């Protein structure tokens, strides 16, 4: 099993702050984004079109996987694109089926559906090794993609990784409560991240998600992995990132905990930490070559 390196943000990033590659970030993202890629659509036989934005460049490239109900146009996705552009590395961000500008219906999607979306992106829209950056449920999909396409993955960066979370949360409810939801055919979860104030998951979604759980056994991933999580995350407990780190087989796994970090990790300092972490990985991967 991998040894888990737990480090403080300030100490762990001391070398990255001196990296010249970050000077472009301070003059672009932190002062406001200057460029933006155009939305394109990928057609797939008998499947909904996927909307994406792409910046071409060097490898390793970066692919951003957003969270459930979110889209590619959030602060993290835009910051990643601008940073990659400044370094001359490729970057791709996209919307899952039923999300954002992509076709499909959110309520009809499953973990398996969105895993196929990610694999399509890796197989058809990017070239060379990629650093996957997964936010929340995107962190779960990131792991599934790395298991399915190890030859295409250079490294992983999880932000508030929600591996197995929807399944374990439901299964942890009292038996009577679970039976009530099962009789109704859906589970209603309060959230502050949607306009309605809740998410609805039908029982078929939950049963299908069980097929994709990764925390019951060693996770066959051997690339470098960085897991960033906020201690004040009220949606996905930070100990899930610890569980992921303990199960991943890679010898190069770091868990970075932010004392005041919340689930979305979208404050300026959160964004900086994410970008610094990716910059450090790019430097490590290119040095190795």
GROMACS .gro file of C-alpha atoms in nm:
model
  289
    1UNK     CA    1   0.000   0.000   0.000
    2UNK     CA    2   0.110   0.358  -0.053
    3UNK     CA    3   0.254   0.556   0.230
    4UNK     CA    4   0.047   0.868   0.284
    5UNK     CA    5   0.239   1.194   0.301
    6UNK     CA    6   0.038   1.453   0.492
    7UNK     CA    7   0.184   1.798   0.470
    8UNK     CA    8   0.086   2.152   0.556
    9UNK     CA    9   0.014   2.378   0.261
   10UNK     CA   10   0.268   2.646   0.353
   11UNK     CA   11   0.558   2.408   0.412
   12UNK     CA   12   0.474   2.172   0.129
   13UNK     CA   13   0.457   2.452  -0.128
   14UNK     CA   14   0.770   2.637  -0.028
   15UNK     CA   15   0.965   2.524  -0.334
   16UNK     CA   16   0.675   2.583  -0.571
   17UNK     CA   17   0.647   2.949  -0.478
   18UNK     CA   18   0.996   3.003  -0.621
   19UNK     CA   19   0.916   2.828  -0.949
   20UNK     CA   20   0.944   3.073  -1.234
   21UNK     CA   21   0.660   2.903  -1.418
   22UNK     CA   22   0.410   3.061  -1.184
   23UNK     CA   23   0.496   3.419  -1.271
   24UNK     CA   24   0.249   3.407  -1.558
   25UNK     CA   25  -0.029   3.303  -1.323
   26UNK     CA   26   0.021   3.601  -1.097
   27UNK     CA   27  -0.009   3.837  -1.392
   28UNK     CA   28  -0.306   3.667  -1.558
   29UNK     CA   29  -0.540   3.467  -1.337
   30UNK     CA   30  -0.487   3.660  -1.016
   31UNK     CA   31  -0.552   3.987  -1.200
   32UNK     CA   32  -0.838   3.845  -1.404
   33UNK     CA   33  -0.855   3.605  -1.696
   34UNK     CA   34  -0.750   3.751  -2.029
   35UNK     CA   35  -0.824   3.467  -2.270
   36UNK     CA   36  -1.097   3.213  -2.309
   37UNK     CA   37  -1.125   2.918  -2.542
   38UNK     CA   38  -1.433   2.864  -2.755
   39UNK     CA   39  -1.694   2.597  -2.689
   40UNK     CA   40  -1.680   2.300  -2.925
   41UNK     CA   41  -1.901   1.992  -2.950
   42UNK     CA   42  -1.791   1.632  -2.986
   43UNK     CA   43  -2.031   1.401  -3.167
   44UNK     CA   44  -2.059   1.035  -3.064
   45UNK     CA   45  -2.260   0.763  -3.238
   46UNK     CA   46  -2.594   0.715  -3.057
   47UNK     CA   47  -2.480   0.924  -2.759
   48UNK     CA   48  -2.533   1.289  -2.660
   49UNK     CA   49  -2.286   1.547  -2.784
   50UNK     CA   50  -2.029   1.665  -2.531
   51UNK     CA   51  -1.941   2.034  -2.499
   52UNK     CA   52  -1.577   2.112  -2.435
   53UNK     CA   53  -1.313   2.384  -2.441
   54UNK     CA   54  -0.960   2.301  -2.546
   55UNK     CA   55  -0.625   2.474  -2.555
   56UNK     CA   56  -0.359   2.289  -2.752
   57UNK     CA   57  -0.006   2.265  -2.623
   58UNK     CA   58   0.266   2.046  -2.476
   59UNK     CA   59   0.227   1.733  -2.270
   60UNK     CA   60   0.153   1.643  -2.005
   61UNK     CA   61  -0.180   1.805  -2.067
   62UNK     CA   62  -0.445   1.880  -1.807
   63UNK     CA   63  -0.805   1.756  -1.819
   64UNK     CA   64  -1.054   1.903  -1.572
   65UNK     CA   65  -1.344   1.693  -1.441
   66UNK     CA   66  -1.607   1.908  -1.264
   67UNK     CA   67  -1.841   1.803  -0.986
   68UNK     CA   68  -2.199   1.675  -0.996
   69UNK     CA   69  -2.439   1.937  -1.132
   70UNK     CA   70  -2.149   2.170  -1.207
   71UNK     CA   71  -1.989   2.259  -1.539
   72UNK     CA   72  -1.660   2.344  -1.706
   73UNK     CA   73  -1.701   2.722  -1.667
   74UNK     CA   74  -1.636   2.744  -1.294
   75UNK     CA   75  -1.342   2.925  -1.138
   76UNK     CA   76  -1.125   2.615  -1.110
   77UNK     CA   77  -1.169   2.517  -1.474
   78UNK     CA   78  -1.099   2.866  -1.602
   79UNK     CA   79  -0.795   2.908  -1.378
   80UNK     CA   80  -0.653   2.578  -1.503
   81UNK     CA   81  -0.698   2.677  -1.865
   82UNK     CA   82  -0.530   3.013  -1.818
   83UNK     CA   83  -0.243   2.859  -1.627
   84UNK     CA   84  -0.185   2.587  -1.887
   85UNK     CA   85  -0.197   2.847  -2.162
   86UNK     CA   86   0.069   3.049  -1.982
   87UNK     CA   87   0.301   2.746  -1.968
   88UNK     CA   88   0.225   2.627  -2.319
   89UNK     CA   89   0.068   2.301  -2.201
   90UNK     CA   90  -0.258   2.161  -2.336
   91UNK     CA   91  -0.578   2.185  -2.135
   92UNK     CA   92  -0.924   2.043  -2.189
   93UNK     CA   93  -1.235   2.099  -1.980
   94UNK     CA   94  -1.579   1.966  -2.065
   95UNK     CA   95  -1.935   1.909  -1.945
   96UNK     CA   96  -2.060   1.559  -1.869
   97UNK     CA   97  -2.376   1.429  -2.032
   98UNK     CA   98  -2.671   1.626  -1.893
   99UNK     CA   99  -2.446   1.901  -1.755
  100UNK     CA  100  -2.380   2.254  -1.874
  101UNK     CA  101  -2.377   2.290  -2.251
  102UNK     CA  102  -2.365   1.916  -2.325
  103UNK     CA  103  -2.668   1.725  -2.450
  104UNK     CA  104  -2.861   1.484  -2.232
  105UNK     CA  105  -3.068   1.495  -1.914
  106UNK     CA  106  -2.895   1.516  -1.577
  107UNK     CA  107  -3.150   1.296  -1.401
  108UNK     CA  108  -3.092   1.019  -1.654
  109UNK     CA  109  -2.714   1.014  -1.602
  110UNK     CA  110  -2.520   0.761  -1.395
  111UNK     CA  111  -2.166   0.720  -1.270
  112UNK     CA  112  -2.118   0.476  -1.558
  113UNK     CA  113  -2.250   0.734  -1.806
  114UNK     CA  114  -2.004   0.997  -1.691
  115UNK     CA  115  -1.717   0.750  -1.674
  116UNK     CA  116  -1.779   0.678  -2.044
  117UNK     CA  117  -1.771   1.054  -2.109
  118UNK     CA  118  -1.428   1.082  -1.948
  119UNK     CA  119  -1.293   0.781  -2.137
  120UNK     CA  120  -1.421   0.927  -2.465
  121UNK     CA  121  -1.234   1.249  -2.391
  122UNK     CA  122  -0.913   1.056  -2.320
  123UNK     CA  123  -0.950   0.832  -2.625
  124UNK     CA  124  -1.062   1.087  -2.882
  125UNK     CA  125  -0.987   1.447  -2.783
  126UNK     CA  126  -0.646   1.456  -2.617
  127UNK     CA  127  -0.301   1.333  -2.713
  128UNK     CA  128  -0.025   1.204  -2.490
  129UNK     CA  129  -0.019   1.166  -2.111
  130UNK     CA  130  -0.264   1.374  -1.909
  131UNK     CA  131  -0.296   1.508  -1.556
  132UNK     CA  132  -0.657   1.456  -1.450
  133UNK     CA  133  -0.793   1.715  -1.208
  134UNK     CA  134  -1.119   1.594  -1.055
  135UNK     CA  135  -1.346   1.800  -0.833
  136UNK     CA  136  -1.586   1.618  -0.595
  137UNK     CA  137  -1.757   1.347  -0.801
  138UNK     CA  138  -1.502   1.432  -1.068
  139UNK     CA  139  -1.243   1.299  -0.825
  140UNK     CA  140  -1.424   0.966  -0.822
  141UNK     CA  141  -1.445   0.963  -1.203
  142UNK     CA  142  -1.076   1.055  -1.214
  143UNK     CA  143  -0.993   0.734  -1.025
  144UNK     CA  144  -1.215   0.522  -1.247
  145UNK     CA  145  -1.055   0.667  -1.561
  146UNK     CA  146  -0.704   0.609  -1.428
  147UNK     CA  147  -0.787   0.245  -1.360
  148UNK     CA  148  -0.938   0.201  -1.708
  149UNK     CA  149  -0.673   0.395  -1.905
  150UNK     CA  150  -0.348   0.380  -1.703
  151UNK     CA  151  -0.135   0.436  -2.014
  152UNK     CA  152  -0.297   0.776  -2.071
  153UNK     CA  153  -0.260   0.912  -1.717
  154UNK     CA  154   0.050   1.101  -1.602
  155UNK     CA  155  -0.083   1.209  -1.261
  156UNK     CA  156  -0.402   1.276  -1.064
  157UNK     CA  157  -0.512   1.577  -0.860
  158UNK     CA  158  -0.829   1.532  -0.656
  159UNK     CA  159  -1.016   1.830  -0.513
  160UNK     CA  160  -1.264   1.732  -0.238
  161UNK     CA  161  -1.263   1.381  -0.386
  162UNK     CA  162  -1.604   1.213  -0.342
  163UNK     CA  163  -1.506   0.851  -0.411
  164UNK     CA  164  -1.801   0.618  -0.333
  165UNK     CA  165  -1.956   0.901  -0.131
  166UNK     CA  166  -2.311   0.890  -0.265
  167UNK     CA  167  -2.326   0.514  -0.200
  168UNK     CA  168  -2.168   0.516   0.146
  169UNK     CA  169  -2.384   0.812   0.253
  170UNK     CA  170  -2.704   0.634   0.158
  171UNK     CA  171  -2.595   0.308   0.317
  172UNK     CA  172  -2.509   0.487   0.641
  173UNK     CA  173  -2.867   0.610   0.685
  174UNK     CA  174  -3.082   0.429   0.944
  175UNK     CA  175  -3.251   0.122   0.799
  176UNK     CA  176  -3.602   0.266   0.835
  177UNK     CA  177  -3.500   0.587   0.662
  178UNK     CA  178  -3.349   0.394   0.373
  179UNK     CA  179  -3.667   0.189   0.339
  180UNK     CA  180  -3.875   0.507   0.321
  181UNK     CA  181  -3.663   0.645   0.036
  182UNK     CA  182  -3.665   0.308  -0.142
  183UNK     CA  183  -4.047   0.301  -0.126
  184UNK     CA  184  -4.061   0.653  -0.268
  185UNK     CA  185  -3.812   0.552  -0.536
  186UNK     CA  186  -3.578   0.843  -0.479
  187UNK     CA  187  -3.343   0.995  -0.223
  188UNK     CA  188  -3.369   1.370  -0.166
  189UNK     CA  189  -3.044   1.525  -0.040
  190UNK     CA  190  -3.043   1.886   0.088
  191UNK     CA  191  -2.767   2.100  -0.066
  192UNK     CA  192  -2.670   2.463  -0.096
  193UNK     CA  193  -2.510   2.399  -0.434
  194UNK     CA  194  -2.829   2.388  -0.644
  195UNK     CA  195  -3.102   2.645  -0.704
  196UNK     CA  196  -3.366   2.400  -0.580
  197UNK     CA  197  -3.183   2.347  -0.252
  198UNK     CA  198  -3.164   1.970  -0.297
  199UNK     CA  199  -3.045   1.689  -0.523
  200UNK     CA  200  -3.264   1.392  -0.615
  201UNK     CA  201  -3.116   1.049  -0.677
  202UNK     CA  202  -3.337   0.760  -0.785
  203UNK     CA  203  -3.273   0.409  -0.663
  204UNK     CA  204  -3.149   0.295  -1.003
  205UNK     CA  205  -2.879   0.563  -0.989
  206UNK     CA  206  -2.766   0.441  -0.646
  207UNK     CA  207  -2.766   0.076  -0.749
  208UNK     CA  208  -2.567   0.153  -1.063
  209UNK     CA  209  -2.319   0.361  -0.863
  210UNK     CA  210  -2.242   0.059  -0.644
  211UNK     CA  211  -2.080  -0.103  -0.947
  212UNK     CA  212  -1.816   0.170  -0.951
  213UNK     CA  213  -1.710   0.183  -0.586
  214UNK     CA  214  -1.333   0.177  -0.535
  215UNK     CA  215  -1.271   0.189  -0.160
  216UNK     CA  216  -1.336  -0.176  -0.071
  217UNK     CA  217  -0.998  -0.295  -0.201
  218UNK     CA  218  -0.655  -0.170  -0.315
  219UNK     CA  219  -0.683   0.084  -0.597
  220UNK     CA  220  -0.458  -0.019  -0.889
  221UNK     CA  221  -0.318   0.326  -0.968
  222UNK     CA  222   0.058   0.377  -0.977
  223UNK     CA  223   0.103   0.736  -1.104
  224UNK     CA  224   0.167   1.037  -0.875
  225UNK     CA  225  -0.150   1.140  -0.687
  226UNK     CA  226  -0.228   1.462  -0.499
  227UNK     CA  227  -0.546   1.490  -0.294
  228UNK     CA  228  -0.653   1.834  -0.169
  229UNK     CA  229  -0.938   1.859   0.080
  230UNK     CA  230  -1.084   2.120   0.314
  231UNK     CA  231  -1.133   2.038   0.680
  232UNK     CA  232  -1.454   2.242   0.675
  233UNK     CA  233  -1.606   2.048   0.384
  234UNK     CA  234  -1.967   1.985   0.494
  235UNK     CA  235  -2.057   1.785   0.182
  236UNK     CA  236  -1.778   1.531   0.145
  237UNK     CA  237  -1.577   1.451   0.461
  238UNK     CA  238  -1.202   1.501   0.429
  239UNK     CA  239  -1.134   1.152   0.560
  240UNK     CA  240  -1.248   1.017   0.220
  241UNK     CA  241  -0.931   1.160   0.068
  242UNK     CA  242  -0.734   0.984   0.340
  243UNK     CA  243  -0.909   0.656   0.258
  244UNK     CA  244  -0.830   0.699  -0.111
  245UNK     CA  245  -0.465   0.769  -0.032
  246UNK     CA  246  -0.438   0.464   0.190
  247UNK     CA  247  -0.575   0.233  -0.081
  248UNK     CA  248  -0.391   0.365  -0.386
  249UNK     CA  249  -0.092   0.147  -0.477
  250UNK     CA  250   0.123   0.435  -0.599
  251UNK     CA  251   0.425   0.512  -0.377
  252UNK     CA  252   0.384   0.883  -0.460
  253UNK     CA  253   0.068   1.004  -0.284
  254UNK     CA  254   0.026   1.331  -0.095
  255UNK     CA  255  -0.280   1.448   0.097
  256UNK     CA  256  -0.301   1.826   0.146
  257UNK     CA  257  -0.556   1.948   0.401
  258UNK     CA  258  -0.669   2.310   0.420
  259UNK     CA  259  -0.783   2.412   0.764
  260UNK     CA  260  -1.049   2.655   0.643
  261UNK     CA  261  -1.121   2.492   0.307
  262UNK     CA  262  -1.483   2.417   0.216
  263UNK     CA  263  -1.626   2.181  -0.043
  264UNK     CA  264  -1.595   2.385  -0.359
  265UNK     CA  265  -1.239   2.502  -0.285
  266UNK     CA  266  -1.294   2.808  -0.502
  267UNK     CA  267  -1.146   3.086  -0.287
  268UNK     CA  268  -0.843   3.261  -0.434
  269UNK     CA  269  -0.603   3.075  -0.201
  270UNK     CA  270  -0.770   2.743  -0.288
  271UNK     CA  271  -0.725   2.813  -0.658
  272UNK     CA  272  -0.362   2.909  -0.603
  273UNK     CA  273  -0.297   2.588  -0.412
  274UNK     CA  274  -0.452   2.378  -0.689
  275UNK     CA  275  -0.246   2.549  -0.958
  276UNK     CA  276   0.076   2.532  -0.754
  277UNK     CA  277   0.019   2.161  -0.701
  278UNK     CA  278  -0.025   2.103  -1.075
  279UNK     CA  279   0.277   2.317  -1.156
  280UNK     CA  280   0.485   2.105  -0.919
  281UNK     CA  281   0.363   1.787  -1.088
  282UNK     CA  282   0.439   1.918  -1.436
  283UNK     CA  283   0.788   2.008  -1.322
  284UNK     CA  284   0.833   1.662  -1.166
  285UNK     CA  285   0.700   1.478  -1.473
  286UNK     CA  286   0.905   1.675  -1.726
  287UNK     CA  287   1.218   1.636  -1.514
  288UNK     CA  288   1.164   1.261  -1.503
  289UNK     CA  289   1.158   1.253  -1.883
   0.00000   0.00000   0.00000
